């Protein structure tokens, strides 16, 4: 399928549900003109949202930090998301919620004059690495492009400032890699386009502490590592440490826990998915029936 407008999916915009191919935003919305927006993505797997409360909490915290108000409560947003999934008839879905600054009726330059806009949509599940390629793992490049520094834009507020990540992807493609990790300008890794990174050396996991989004899948990985008695340290992770690690994996709502088996053209460990990464990946997908982490789509729809 070449045309995404033919994908099954439903959107909610300006208080109305529409098939995804009919959803439009006005070009004067600051979300479009200035990337002035925040968003979150949750997935639905086999008819259930996974860790919906954590995604809603992060979305509302991000809005509050950017002085945005989507005009709906958390249960109302949950219900809208549920309806987008139900109307699209999807069992496995990528579900996005966005709040943009909106636009000012007078085209004033004062963001306080803008009327914020809430948008949500569902699409079929989106994978950073297709399930069939998960065993093989990812081939990534570490780019010299610096991730936007946290002092400029707080990466814990999920945002659309992706030009560093997108140019990093081109940088990776030019080096025959599938994906990219950006650095912090001081020799440490930060994150990639839509994922966090973990390294495992001598039975201990490490992941960056700052300079990245605090991913919900990252948090899930930390909790699952604890369950299997693998300690996690939060600290700057130098590029050299990543390259010499026993195992490396990345985490994302768009694909879960994914092994990295090649970095900058060199194999990680023996070039196969590591033992801990494999245990964790299985645990992660099995956790999709844990009651405390799952909400059936029909159960979150309130009207
Ligand atoms: N880092 C960035 C920049 C992201 O955009 C994302 C998700 O899209 C992640 C990390 C992973 O976060 P999560 O596990 O909540 O999907």
PDB file of C-alpha atoms in Angstrom, residues 143-149 182-190 239:
ATOM      1  CA  UNK A 143      25.695  10.148  14.637  1.00  0.00           C
ATOM      2  CA  UNK A 144      27.778  13.198  15.456  1.00  0.00           C
ATOM      3  CA  UNK A 145      24.601  15.233  15.163  1.00  0.00           C
ATOM      4  CA  UNK A 146      23.842  16.534  18.602  1.00  0.00           C
ATOM      5  CA  UNK A 147      20.389  16.002  20.113  1.00  0.00           C
ATOM      6  CA  UNK A 148      18.702  19.340  20.902  1.00  0.00           C
ATOM      7  CA  UNK A 149      20.092  20.176  24.351  1.00  0.00           C
ATOM      8  CA  UNK A 182      22.261  10.945  18.612  1.00  0.00           C
ATOM      9  CA  UNK A 183      24.804  12.159  21.133  1.00  0.00           C
ATOM     10  CA  UNK A 184      24.828  14.997  23.674  1.00  0.00           C
ATOM     11  CA  UNK A 185      27.864  16.794  22.220  1.00  0.00           C
ATOM     12  CA  UNK A 186      29.985  15.472  25.112  1.00  0.00           C
ATOM     13  CA  UNK A 187      30.530  11.940  23.867  1.00  0.00           C
ATOM     14  CA  UNK A 188      27.453  10.343  25.462  1.00  0.00           C
ATOM     15  CA  UNK A 189      24.464   8.775  23.726  1.00  0.00           C
ATOM     16  CA  UNK A 190      20.997  10.249  24.212  1.00  0.00           C
ATOM     17  CA  UNK A 239      29.670   6.074  22.969  1.00  0.00           C
TER      18      UNK A 239
END
